[in-house]
Structures are given as C-alpha cells and as structure tokens.
GROMACS .gro file of C-alpha atoms in nm:
model
  158
    1MET     CA    1   3.863  -9.233  -9.038
    2LYS     CA    2   3.873  -8.780  -9.145
    3LYS     CA    3   4.213  -8.640  -9.043
    4LYS     CA    4   4.105  -8.366  -8.945
    5TYR     CA    5   3.961  -8.557  -8.655
    6LEU     CA    6   4.322  -8.773  -8.663
    7PHE     CA    7   4.458  -8.430  -8.620
    8GLN     CA    8   4.311  -8.303  -8.351
    9LEU     CA    9   4.291  -8.630  -8.165
   10ALA     CA   10   4.646  -8.653  -8.170
   11GLN     CA   11   4.682  -8.183  -8.078
   12ASP     CA   12   4.432  -8.302  -7.735
   13LEU     CA   13   4.628  -8.585  -7.693
   14VAL     CA   14   4.918  -8.409  -7.613
   15LEU     CA   15   4.764  -8.088  -7.464
   16THR     CA   16   4.623  -8.361  -7.237
   17ALA     CA   17   4.965  -8.445  -7.145
   18ILE     CA   18   5.158  -8.087  -7.192
   19LEU     CA   19   4.918  -7.955  -6.882
   20LEU     CA   20   4.993  -8.246  -6.667
   21SER     CA   21   5.309  -8.140  -6.702
   22LEU     CA   22   5.252  -7.804  -6.669
   23PHE     CA   23   5.053  -7.899  -6.318
   24GLY     CA   24   5.438  -8.044  -6.172
   25TYR     CA   25   5.627  -7.761  -6.214
   26HIS     CA   26   5.857  -7.823  -5.947
   27LEU     CA   27   5.944  -8.121  -6.096
   28TYR     CA   28   6.154  -7.904  -6.346
   29GLU     CA   29   6.330  -7.574  -6.397
   30GLU     CA   30   6.126  -7.234  -6.464
   31ILE     CA   31   6.224  -7.198  -6.813
   32THR     CA   32   6.121  -7.539  -6.904
   33HIS     CA   33   5.728  -7.410  -6.694
   34GLU     CA   34   5.765  -7.102  -6.960
   35TRP     CA   35   5.836  -7.338  -7.233
   36LEU     CA   36   5.578  -7.543  -7.140
   37GLY     CA   37   5.265  -7.276  -7.097
   38LEU     CA   38   5.444  -7.096  -7.469
   39VAL     CA   39   5.277  -7.446  -7.627
   40PHE     CA   40   5.061  -7.488  -7.432
   41PHE     CA   41   4.912  -7.155  -7.507
   42ALA     CA   42   4.963  -7.171  -7.883
   43LEU     CA   43   4.820  -7.551  -7.911
   44ILE     CA   44   4.501  -7.422  -7.698
   45ILE     CA   45   4.463  -7.182  -8.001
   46SER     CA   46   4.433  -7.414  -8.277
   47HIS     CA   47   4.219  -7.640  -8.080
   48LEU     CA   48   3.953  -7.310  -8.096
   49SER     CA   49   4.073  -7.258  -8.418
   50LEU     CA   50   3.996  -7.685  -8.482
   51ASN     CA   51   3.624  -7.663  -8.381
   52ILE     CA   52   3.524  -7.253  -8.470
   53TRP     CA   53   3.173  -7.481  -8.593
   54TRP     CA   54   3.057  -7.474  -8.221
   55LEU     CA   55   3.135  -7.082  -8.140
   56LYS     CA   56   3.025  -6.982  -8.434
   57LYS     CA   57   2.687  -7.248  -8.342
   58THR     CA   58   2.731  -7.081  -7.998
   59PHE     CA   59   2.398  -6.816  -8.044
   60SER     CA   60   2.138  -7.041  -8.293
   61GLY     CA   61   1.956  -7.289  -8.221
   62SER     CA   62   1.748  -7.354  -7.859
   63TYR     CA   63   1.913  -7.387  -7.528
   64ASN     CA   64   1.844  -7.733  -7.304
   65SER     CA   65   1.956  -7.838  -7.009
   66TYR     CA   66   2.272  -7.980  -7.124
   67ARG     CA   67   2.353  -7.747  -7.407
   68ILE     CA   68   2.354  -7.466  -7.110
   69LEU     CA   69   2.582  -7.677  -6.886
   70GLN     CA   70   2.847  -7.729  -7.174
   71SER     CA   71   2.791  -7.398  -7.254
   72ALA     CA   72   2.886  -7.264  -6.915
   73VAL     CA   73   3.145  -7.484  -6.866
   74ASN     CA   74   3.352  -7.412  -7.197
   75PHE     CA   75   3.306  -7.020  -7.148
   76ALA     CA   76   3.397  -7.016  -6.784
   77THR     CA   77   3.715  -7.277  -6.840
   78PHE     CA   78   3.794  -7.057  -7.171
   79LEU     CA   79   3.800  -6.751  -6.885
   80LEU     CA   80   4.040  -6.971  -6.675
   81PHE     CA   81   4.256  -7.083  -6.962
   82LEU     CA   82   4.292  -6.647  -7.039
   83THR     CA   83   4.345  -6.550  -6.660
   84ALA     CA   84   4.594  -6.809  -6.633
   85CYS     CA   85   4.825  -6.750  -6.955
   86ILE     CA   86   4.761  -6.310  -6.891
   87SER     CA   87   4.901  -6.329  -6.544
   88GLY     CA   88   5.130  -6.673  -6.642
   89ILE     CA   89   5.261  -6.385  -6.854
   90MET     CA   90   5.325  -6.155  -6.596
   91LEU     CA   91   5.511  -6.386  -6.380
   92SER     CA   92   5.798  -6.532  -6.642
   93LYS     CA   93   6.061  -6.437  -6.523
   94HIS     CA   94   6.310  -6.634  -6.834
   95LEU     CA   95   6.069  -6.605  -7.142
   96LEU     CA   96   5.885  -6.274  -7.181
   97VAL     CA   97   6.093  -6.076  -6.769
   98GLU     CA   98   6.088  -5.742  -7.138
   99MET     CA   99   5.734  -5.727  -7.132
  100LEU     CA  100   5.593  -5.362  -6.996
  101PHE     CA  101   5.311  -5.551  -6.791
  102HIS     CA  102   5.579  -5.763  -6.586
  103SER     CA  103   5.456  -5.826  -6.230
  104THR     CA  104   5.586  -6.114  -6.042
  105THR     CA  105   5.442  -6.015  -5.699
  106ASP     CA  106   5.177  -6.230  -5.437
  107LEU     CA  107   4.918  -6.170  -5.540
  108MET     CA  108   5.021  -6.257  -5.905
  109ARG     CA  109   5.088  -6.557  -5.833
  110LYS     CA  110   4.778  -6.658  -5.559
  111ILE     CA  111   4.563  -6.557  -5.905
  112HIS     CA  112   4.751  -6.801  -6.187
  113MET     CA  113   4.778  -7.017  -5.881
  114THR     CA  114   4.363  -6.995  -5.836
  115ASN     CA  115   4.277  -7.029  -6.212
  116THR     CA  116   4.488  -7.314  -6.261
  117HIS     CA  117   4.347  -7.552  -5.987
  118TRP     CA  118   4.025  -7.457  -6.109
  119LEU     CA  119   4.126  -7.454  -6.455
  120GLN     CA  120   4.264  -7.871  -6.413
  121ILE     CA  121   3.873  -7.983  -6.206
  122LEU     CA  122   3.694  -7.747  -6.515
  123VAL     CA  123   3.945  -7.868  -6.793
  124GLY     CA  124   3.815  -8.264  -6.671
  125VAL     CA  125   3.450  -8.162  -6.609
  126HIS     CA  126   3.511  -8.068  -6.996
  127LEU     CA  127   3.672  -8.360  -7.101
  128GLY     CA  128   3.375  -8.564  -6.934
  129LEU     CA  129   3.079  -8.328  -7.113
  130HIS     CA  130   3.252  -8.455  -7.406
  131TRP     CA  131   3.292  -8.837  -7.311
  132LYS     CA  132   3.048  -8.920  -7.586
  133PRO     CA  133   3.228  -8.806  -7.898
  134ILE     CA  134   3.581  -8.954  -7.710
  135ALA     CA  135   3.423  -9.268  -7.709
  136ASN     CA  136   3.246  -9.267  -8.003
  137LEU     CA  137   3.616  -9.148  -8.222
  138PHE     CA  138   3.826  -9.414  -8.026
  139ALA     CA  139   3.602  -9.727  -8.191
  140ASN     CA  140   3.541  -9.557  -8.500
  141GLY     CA  141   3.949  -9.508  -8.535
  142TYR     CA  142   3.973  -9.913  -8.404
  143ARG     CA  143   3.589 -10.070  -8.534
  144LEU     CA  144   3.555 -10.099  -8.210
  145ASP     CA  145   3.111 -10.184  -8.120
  146LEU     CA  146   3.032  -9.933  -7.812
  147GLU     CA  147   2.781 -10.267  -7.681
  148HIS     CA  148   3.028 -10.479  -7.662
  149TRP     CA  149   3.082 -10.556  -7.332
  150LEU     CA  150   3.522 -10.469  -7.325
  151ALA     CA  151   3.431 -10.143  -7.501
  152CYS     CA  152   3.183 -10.015  -7.249
  153ARG     CA  153   3.442 -10.101  -6.951
  154LEU     CA  154   3.800 -10.072  -7.116
  155ILE     CA  155   3.770  -9.728  -7.383
  156PRO     CA  156   3.553  -9.520  -7.012
  157ALA     CA  157   3.920  -9.651  -6.803
  158CYS     CA  158   4.170  -9.501  -7.031
   0.00000   0.00000   0.00000
C-alpha cells in the first residue's frame, strides 16, 4: 500500500479521535478544548491538501445524483467547519484572547454550538458517502476479500 494512503488513513483516524474529543468539551478544561481545536484545524487543512485532486476535478465531468449529493455534503461540511473554527477562535478565552475580533457573547456561543452539532451529523454522512473507498483501503491493507462474509460484516461494524 502506498505511504500516502497509510498517512491519510492515520490522519483520518486521528481526526476522528480529536473530533470525538472536541465533542466532549465538558469533560476537561477549556484550554485543552482550544488546543485540540487548533490541532483539528491544522489536520483539516492537511486533509484538504492531501485531497486537493477532488477540488481540482469539481468543475469537470458530468454530474449524476450521487456526485451532486457528495459535492453538496462536502461543501456544507466545509462551510460548517469554517464557521465553527471562526466562532471558536472568537470565543477563545485562553489561546487567542488577544485577537481583534474576540467575542464571548451568548450569540457567538450558540452559533458555535449549532455549527458543531450539524458538523457532527455531516461528518457522519461524509464518512458514509466515502465508505466504499474506506472499506477497500482496509481490505487492501489487511489483504481481505470484500466478498467474504466476515468482511461484509466486520468492516461495516468497525
């Protein structure tokens, strides 16, 4: 398996772990949440740069209903992520408190929370739409036959 794909897989697993940790913000101190948010932001930028090929072919080729759905979900996920990051930066109480556009209003908190909750849903849809390549990646990495009954049940369960 190519090293790029292994790196992408490891990065996506770390992204998932950090995202789940960010949703448990009430379990630890705010400064930890802010650091995790900054790391998550950096990993998303890396994720987008590794998948730049998708952005380059966005306006080429024909669009069927699946490609329209996938593009809409990806675009909405990106917008929600961007809004959540901007509102998170504005809400920062520890790391980015010196920013000019700092705002800890209740409205900003509601915007941040609404975006992150919708982001959670759309990330799940995003993963679901990319399930076949993910399954193929695991199958190739572990030399599994995707038609085998174990692979048909074990990989989706994971």
